[in-house]
Amino acid sequence: MDNQGEVPPPRIRRWWPAFLRRNRRGDLMGSRKIYIDRPRPNSSFRFAGNGVSTTKYNLITFIPRNAFEQFQRVANFWFLLIAFLQLIPDVSPINPLASFLPLAFVLGVTAVKEALEDLNRWRSDREVNNRKTTTIRDGIRSEMAWKSVKTGDIIYLRNNDLIPADMVILSTNDPEGNCFVETAAIDGETNLKRNNALRETQDYGEDFSNFDGEIECQTPNPSLNQFNGTLTINGNTYSVGLRQFLFRGCVLRNSEWVYGVAVYAGRDTKIMQNATNPPTKRSLLEREVNYALIQMFFFIVALCIFCGIFAGCFVAFWGDDNFYLDIRDSGAIAGLKGFVTFLILFNTMIPLSLYVTIELVKLVLAWYITQDMKMYCQETDTPAKAKTSNLTEQLGQLEYIFSDKTGTLTANKMEFRQCSINGEIYGEFDPNQKTVGDDGEGADRLAFQDQNMISKMQSDGQQGNSIRMFWTLLAVCHTVMIQGKDGDDFKYSASSPDEAALVQAAREQGYVYHAEQDKNYLVNVLGHEEKYEVLNVLEFNSDRKRMSVIVRCPDGKIRLFCKGADTVIFQRLGPGQDQLIGTTIDHLRNFARNGLRTLNVAYTELSEEEYANWAAVYKEASHALHDRESKLDDAAELIEQNLTLLGSTAIEDRLQDGVPETIQLLSQAGLKIWVLTGDKEETAVNIAFSCHLLTHDMYLITLNQETCASQEDVREKLTNAIDEAKTRDGKKALIIDGATMDKIFGYKDLERQLFLLGKQCTSVVCCRSSPKQKQLVVELVKSNDNAQCLAIGDGANDVPMIQAAQIGVGISGREGMQAVNSSDYAIAQFRFLSRLVLVHGRWAYKRLAKLILYSFFKNMAFSLTYFWFAWFSGFGGQTIYDSWAIALFNTVFAFLPILTFAVLDRDVQDYRMKEYPELYESGLKKQEFTKKLFWSWVLLGMYMSVANFFLVFFAYRTTVMHWDGTNYGLFAAGMTSFTVLVLTINVVVAFEINTWTWIQGIALIGTVGSWFLFCVVYQYIGAEDNNEMYYLCNKVFRTPSFWLIVLLASVVCLWPYLSWKVIRRNYFPLNYHIVQEMGSKKSQRNDKYAQMQLTQPEKV
């Protein structure tokens, strides 16, 4: 067992690849041995150093790696290929710099962005690595940088110190060995966790000069919920686990000092082992753009083949007649050269600046989300966060929303409302009752109080004994911590709000847990001090669904107190309690109908012999180095038997503000909402009715453990439900539990049936769902319908679901920040989801879709003029435009107007989305970017290229001459055509703008003006290289016919586009047209639009 799996044997170690030694993540079976404060033997194991690096590049790898990544984009590789083709002599009609410079600009912008991001990571790493800490090495205490800490060093921490490496606690200033740690860096939770040193090491205090020990533990792995090891001191072996473990990056709180030994350093620490990239998510619009690019590639190649054939034919059949061209190539060679030449010319049909423009726009749109004060929660001082800029437009194309319940729809503020004790209900539930827990003042009364219970608690009968035992259990069976104690004034801190609420309820009834001393819980019971010696704590986990404590009570008896889900508690009850069980089940259903969360509580008495025998088994399991958790669970299963049922608790978790209104808005927008919760069916259904997810006019389809006892039952029920849903009119909803889903998942035919049934329902409620089942439900919908899904939750149990969906939204709740850390977007409350989706998502989708369509349109209008000119130039590849005008077209003459449109335009104001959520229909049906729309815009570009070229070409060929009778020639026609092109494509942007701002006005005027400025300046700068352009614009601009041609050609080019805009708006209006006119001040037009009804979105 000596460092198995840590490093290869010494003889082959030097040849063993380094990356194989380092990539041993997740190995829970290997082990390593660490000698405490003995650096020499530790050095032979080559443990990782404590310095960390999270950078992506270094000075050597930046250029090649970044270039490799950028050229993985098909468009970038395409333009690189074209640029190199332009270097071939006698092939390219364009200056090679005209392609290299725009490509370099695009690559440079992305490279600078990547470099700045990596530079920030390097600075952060340097700051972390150079932090100071105090260590003991070879018995010498010294202060050193974090990067110098080694595995096996003893580390000295003071209050509020950051923990530099993963450590096992040796001693603390607390006599009981306790210390408190804030683990927000690991799990996002701000409540303090209690850790403790072993009694055997705590006795060393601050003097470790005579300490001789070694630790054997697992090899580095990413499991945050597992640490198993053994500590050997002077030949005696003790087990150490998570209670003795401190994570790197966490903060020591409320403790004067702590000594610990570093067991994992640097890349081996838990936090670095978990520092993996989240699942790569690409937006649907991005994938559709890639498909469009592929179509354009094929179109360009087909066009080049056509031109190449005609170029070869021209040389073969008419080459001799045009002897002055000095054509020396054969027809085949000329055809091949023609193919390459036109490939260079037509490459501009692919918008080079598209990727850069999209990235810039997405960054701005994501920034809008973070700056939106209407999504800022003042109560918690929490703004919305966009953790990625790649998916904002995806928010505007959603079809399904999957939501957790607790902490997402509800506030996760737990209040003890009612209880059932020995078959009797105590407490009254009033959903409108205001309690102390709401605001701390002006309340009607405490959340729970019952005079009848208090009087019975003071009696000596069986009911009195049960009541007293019930409150004793709640005061003792927990792992809460006491914070801020000042006399009788203190607060409870717990890992779960439910647990804190139960202990607080016991406190309010006179059973006050107020201190822990030497593993004893001190409880003030109705004014009398009682001491409960804690022998063992069997902690809660998602598999056990319960927790227990074994205590020696003041009367000397050993008792096991247990609380947990009703299903697991009922299975462990002793015989003879059937009547009580039945009554308690009825009470549980009653609580659930009121939307209350329930737990069952039970206990049993243990003899000294029974406990001693079990303790030996438990101790052996706790010393296991491998698979310790399952062995401890098996040991707990042995003792948690023959329990006596005491009753159940009922806790209220109220809805967050605005949840019903938000769900109603999202439903009206056409989105399907599925709630996935671990609560029991009755509770989930009640909450669903409260938040208007379910309504009384819906037909409810229920599949649960009672109606689907076997897999055949499930198959039959699903078939019948699907048939009935098809024939029944009106809204339908599905309610299904985890036990039924267990019988479905893993069987493709049943999964398909479940999906078909859910698709026909307006709402779906999945109760008793495990985290894995939540993930499977999301993947089921994604795989069967290729639907766009959003998952929203607030806890660690929601992370699988959040990562499975195309978009994950985390809520900054009371269950830590795990969901937020794994999400794409973070909001403080569920009510902000409607604005995130209906406003930001819809705007982003419409803006980016129009940006992409426009980019292909303008490049088609620009590039296809080469094709029309080829018919008059023998398909020789001559261009009608100047090379530098070509180079600057995408980056100067057609860049800013569409960019400002994409970041500023609003087709309707944000408040209109709340009034008319049906406007989301265009995203729901993916109407803003379709094949039909794409080719419509491409055809519009083709038409403009035809109208532009032929009007200008024939005008210059037949009529346009200077005052002295000379003709201007090719470049004058090209400059006139380019002028028409710049004017028309920018006028199209102007007519697409719905909300004008001064920025857009300046962008449009400045862009058009930049072309005329270029012409004026370039006629002098370019004179040496191109005599045709010398002093050209001074002559052309003085000719009235030039301006007349520009005007007429522009009108002809824009006529179909403007005509369709008028016809569409007046006779075939879209939803947003109607809303725009209804909000217009032109009342004479409102009458017509007021009679129109917005199209109701269909459920997808």
Short mmCIF file of C-alpha atoms in Angstrom, two decimals, residues 17-239:
data_model
loop_
_atom_site.label_atom_id
_atom_site.label_comp_id
_atom_site.label_asym_id
_atom_site.label_seq_id
_atom_site.Cartn_x
_atom_site.Cartn_y
_atom_site.Cartn_z
CA PRO A 17 5.68 10.32 -19.49
CA ALA A 18 4.97 13.25 -17.22
CA PHE A 19 1.44 13.69 -18.45
CA LEU A 20 0.61 10.10 -17.46
CA ARG A 21 1.87 10.74 -13.95
CA ARG A 22 -0.23 13.87 -13.65
CA ASN A 23 -3.43 12.65 -15.23
CA ARG A 24 -4.49 10.24 -12.53
CA ARG A 25 -7.65 12.08 -11.60
CA GLY A 26 -10.55 10.33 -10.00
CA ASP A 27 -8.44 7.38 -8.79
CA LEU A 28 -10.16 6.45 -5.55
CA MET A 29 -8.42 3.08 -5.21
CA GLY A 30 -4.77 4.18 -5.19
CA SER A 31 -3.09 5.49 -2.05
CA ARG A 32 -0.16 7.65 -1.01
CA LYS A 33 1.90 7.79 2.17
CA ILE A 34 2.98 11.14 3.60
CA TYR A 35 5.61 11.56 6.29
CA ILE A 36 4.69 14.50 8.50
CA ASP A 37 7.43 17.16 8.73
CA ARG A 38 9.98 14.87 7.10
CA PRO A 39 10.77 16.44 3.69
CA ARG A 40 13.58 14.09 2.74
CA PRO A 41 11.55 10.85 2.48
CA ASN A 42 8.66 12.79 0.96
CA SER A 43 10.89 14.12 -1.82
CA SER A 44 11.35 10.62 -3.24
CA PHE A 45 7.65 10.45 -4.10
CA ARG A 46 7.75 13.56 -6.31
CA PHE A 47 4.54 15.04 -4.99
CA ALA A 48 3.19 18.02 -6.92
CA GLY A 49 4.42 21.45 -5.90
CA ASN A 50 1.97 23.99 -4.51
CA GLY A 51 2.28 26.49 -7.34
CA VAL A 52 -0.66 26.53 -9.74
CA SER A 53 -1.10 27.67 -13.31
CA THR A 54 -4.50 28.17 -14.93
CA THR A 55 -3.22 29.91 -18.05
CA LYS A 56 -3.94 28.57 -21.49
CA TYR A 57 -0.81 29.85 -23.23
CA ASN A 58 2.78 30.86 -22.59
CA LEU A 59 5.16 33.04 -24.60
CA ILE A 60 6.26 30.12 -26.76
CA THR A 61 2.92 28.44 -27.39
CA PHE A 62 0.69 31.49 -27.80
CA ILE A 63 1.15 32.12 -31.51
CA PRO A 64 1.06 28.51 -32.77
CA ARG A 65 -1.71 27.36 -30.43
CA ASN A 66 -3.90 30.40 -30.95
CA ALA A 67 -3.44 30.19 -34.71
CA PHE A 68 -4.31 26.49 -34.66
CA GLU A 69 -7.50 27.17 -32.71
CA GLN A 70 -8.56 30.05 -34.94
CA PHE A 71 -7.99 28.13 -38.15
CA GLN A 72 -10.23 25.38 -36.87
CA ARG A 73 -13.01 27.76 -37.88
CA VAL A 74 -13.83 26.85 -41.43
CA ALA A 75 -14.26 30.46 -42.56
CA ASN A 76 -10.83 31.53 -41.26
CA PHE A 77 -9.14 28.59 -42.96
CA TRP A 78 -11.00 29.41 -46.16
CA PHE A 79 -9.76 33.00 -46.21
CA LEU A 80 -6.21 31.88 -45.43
CA LEU A 81 -6.34 29.52 -48.40
CA ILE A 82 -7.65 32.31 -50.63
CA ALA A 83 -4.94 34.68 -49.42
CA PHE A 84 -2.22 32.17 -50.38
CA LEU A 85 -3.85 31.57 -53.75
CA GLN A 86 -3.52 35.29 -54.43
CA LEU A 87 0.27 34.91 -54.23
CA ILE A 88 0.26 32.77 -57.39
CA PRO A 89 1.49 34.89 -60.33
CA ASP A 90 -0.95 35.65 -63.19
CA VAL A 91 -3.89 34.27 -61.18
CA SER A 92 -5.03 36.92 -58.74
CA PRO A 93 -6.62 40.10 -60.06
CA ILE A 94 -6.45 41.61 -56.57
CA ASN A 95 -3.49 42.81 -54.53
CA PRO A 96 -2.69 39.98 -52.04
CA LEU A 97 -2.59 42.54 -49.24
CA ALA A 98 -6.29 43.14 -49.84
CA SER A 99 -6.96 39.67 -48.42
CA PHE A 100 -4.12 39.32 -45.95
CA LEU A 101 -4.80 42.58 -44.10
CA PRO A 102 -8.52 41.97 -43.36
CA LEU A 103 -7.73 38.40 -42.32
CA ALA A 104 -4.91 39.63 -40.11
CA PHE A 105 -7.29 42.16 -38.56
CA VAL A 106 -9.89 39.48 -37.78
CA LEU A 107 -7.30 37.08 -36.37
CA GLY A 108 -5.60 39.88 -34.48
CA VAL A 109 -8.77 41.03 -32.73
CA THR A 110 -9.48 37.49 -31.54
CA ALA A 111 -5.84 36.92 -30.56
CA VAL A 112 -5.71 40.14 -28.52
CA LYS A 113 -8.93 39.15 -26.75
CA GLU A 114 -7.48 35.71 -25.92
CA ALA A 115 -4.16 37.23 -24.81
CA LEU A 116 -5.82 39.71 -22.46
CA GLU A 117 -7.96 36.98 -20.89
CA ASP A 118 -4.90 34.76 -20.40
CA LEU A 119 -2.88 37.67 -19.03
CA ASN A 120 -5.54 38.20 -16.36
CA ARG A 121 -5.33 34.51 -15.48
CA TRP A 122 -1.53 34.74 -15.21
CA ARG A 123 -1.76 37.77 -12.92
CA SER A 124 -4.28 35.97 -10.74
CA ASP A 125 -2.02 32.89 -10.55
CA ARG A 126 0.97 35.06 -9.60
CA GLU A 127 -0.99 36.73 -6.84
CA VAL A 128 -2.15 33.40 -5.43
CA ASN A 129 1.25 31.70 -5.67
CA ASN A 130 3.00 34.55 -3.86
CA ARG A 131 0.65 34.73 -0.89
CA LYS A 132 2.40 34.18 2.44
CA THR A 133 1.80 31.42 4.97
CA THR A 134 3.65 30.02 8.00
CA THR A 135 5.01 26.46 7.88
CA ILE A 136 7.07 24.10 10.01
CA ARG A 137 9.63 22.10 8.03
CA ASP A 138 12.31 20.02 9.71
CA GLY A 139 11.17 21.59 12.98
CA ILE A 140 11.92 25.11 11.73
CA ARG A 141 9.08 27.64 11.66
CA SER A 142 9.27 30.08 8.75
CA GLU A 143 7.12 32.26 6.53
CA MET A 144 7.08 31.35 2.85
CA ALA A 145 5.08 31.83 -0.34
CA TRP A 146 2.27 29.41 -1.10
CA LYS A 147 4.17 28.08 -4.11
CA SER A 148 6.98 26.93 -1.79
CA VAL A 149 4.74 24.77 0.43
CA LYS A 150 5.36 21.04 0.06
CA THR A 151 3.30 17.98 0.85
CA GLY A 152 4.05 16.88 4.42
CA ASP A 153 4.76 20.39 5.74
CA ILE A 154 2.98 21.44 8.92
CA ILE A 155 1.04 24.64 8.24
CA TYR A 156 0.10 27.23 10.85
CA LEU A 157 -3.10 29.19 10.20
CA ARG A 158 -4.49 32.23 11.97
CA ASN A 159 -8.05 33.51 12.01
CA ASN A 160 -9.27 34.72 8.59
CA ASP A 161 -6.32 33.07 6.82
CA LEU A 162 -6.82 31.48 3.42
CA ILE A 163 -5.88 27.79 3.42
CA PRO A 164 -2.87 27.30 1.09
CA ALA A 165 -3.15 23.53 0.52
CA ASP A 166 -5.45 20.63 1.31
CA MET A 167 -4.74 19.84 4.98
CA VAL A 168 -5.53 17.39 7.72
CA ILE A 169 -6.08 19.20 11.02
CA LEU A 170 -3.66 18.33 13.83
CA SER A 171 -4.69 20.78 16.56
CA THR A 172 -6.66 23.98 17.17
CA ASN A 173 -6.91 26.60 19.89
CA ASP A 174 -10.29 25.13 20.93
CA PRO A 175 -9.97 22.56 23.76
CA GLU A 176 -12.40 20.30 21.89
CA GLY A 177 -10.33 20.55 18.72
CA ASN A 178 -13.02 22.42 16.78
CA CYS A 179 -12.47 25.07 14.13
CA PHE A 180 -14.80 26.83 11.72
CA VAL A 181 -14.28 27.18 8.00
CA GLU A 182 -16.02 29.16 5.27
CA THR A 183 -16.19 26.95 2.18
CA ALA A 184 -17.59 29.44 -0.35
CA ALA A 185 -14.66 28.79 -2.70
CA ILE A 186 -15.61 25.10 -2.88
CA ASP A 187 -19.40 24.95 -2.73
CA GLY A 188 -20.46 28.59 -2.60
CA GLU A 189 -21.98 28.25 0.86
CA THR A 190 -21.33 31.16 3.21
CA ASN A 191 -22.49 29.41 6.38
CA LEU A 192 -19.59 28.10 8.44
CA LYS A 193 -18.64 24.42 8.56
CA ARG A 194 -17.27 22.83 11.70
CA ASN A 195 -14.19 20.66 11.47
CA ASN A 196 -12.21 19.12 14.28
CA ALA A 197 -8.88 17.55 15.09
CA LEU A 198 -8.52 14.05 16.46
CA ARG A 199 -8.21 13.90 20.24
CA GLU A 200 -4.89 12.08 19.80
CA THR A 201 -3.33 14.99 17.87
CA GLN A 202 -5.17 17.80 19.65
CA ASP A 203 -3.16 17.06 22.81
CA TYR A 204 0.05 18.18 21.06
CA GLY A 205 -1.22 21.77 21.07
CA GLU A 206 1.37 24.01 19.38
CA ASP A 207 4.44 21.88 20.10
CA PHE A 208 5.18 19.34 17.36
CA SER A 209 8.88 19.00 18.03
CA ASN A 210 8.44 15.40 19.20
CA PHE A 211 5.67 14.54 16.79
CA ASP A 212 6.32 11.42 14.69
CA GLY A 213 3.53 10.45 12.37
CA GLU A 214 2.53 9.53 8.86
CA ILE A 215 -0.67 9.71 6.88
CA GLU A 216 -1.90 7.21 4.32
CA CYS A 217 -4.71 8.49 2.13
CA GLN A 218 -6.18 8.28 -1.34
CA THR A 219 -4.28 9.55 -4.34
CA PRO A 220 -5.48 12.95 -5.62
CA ASN A 221 -9.07 12.86 -6.88
CA PRO A 222 -11.82 15.42 -7.55
CA SER A 223 -14.37 14.06 -5.07
CA LEU A 224 -15.41 16.89 -2.74
CA ASN A 225 -17.53 14.58 -0.62
CA GLN A 226 -14.87 12.04 0.13
CA PHE A 227 -11.56 11.93 1.94
CA ASN A 228 -10.44 8.70 3.52
CA GLY A 229 -7.17 8.21 5.30
CA THR A 230 -5.41 6.85 8.34
CA LEU A 231 -3.04 8.65 10.68
CA THR A 232 -0.36 6.60 12.38
CA ILE A 233 1.27 8.00 15.53
CA ASN A 234 3.77 5.98 17.54
CA GLY A 235 2.48 2.75 16.01
CA ASN A 236 -1.19 3.52 16.69
CA THR A 237 -3.52 4.02 13.71
CA TYR A 238 -6.53 6.34 13.66
CA SER A 239 -9.00 7.07 10.86
#
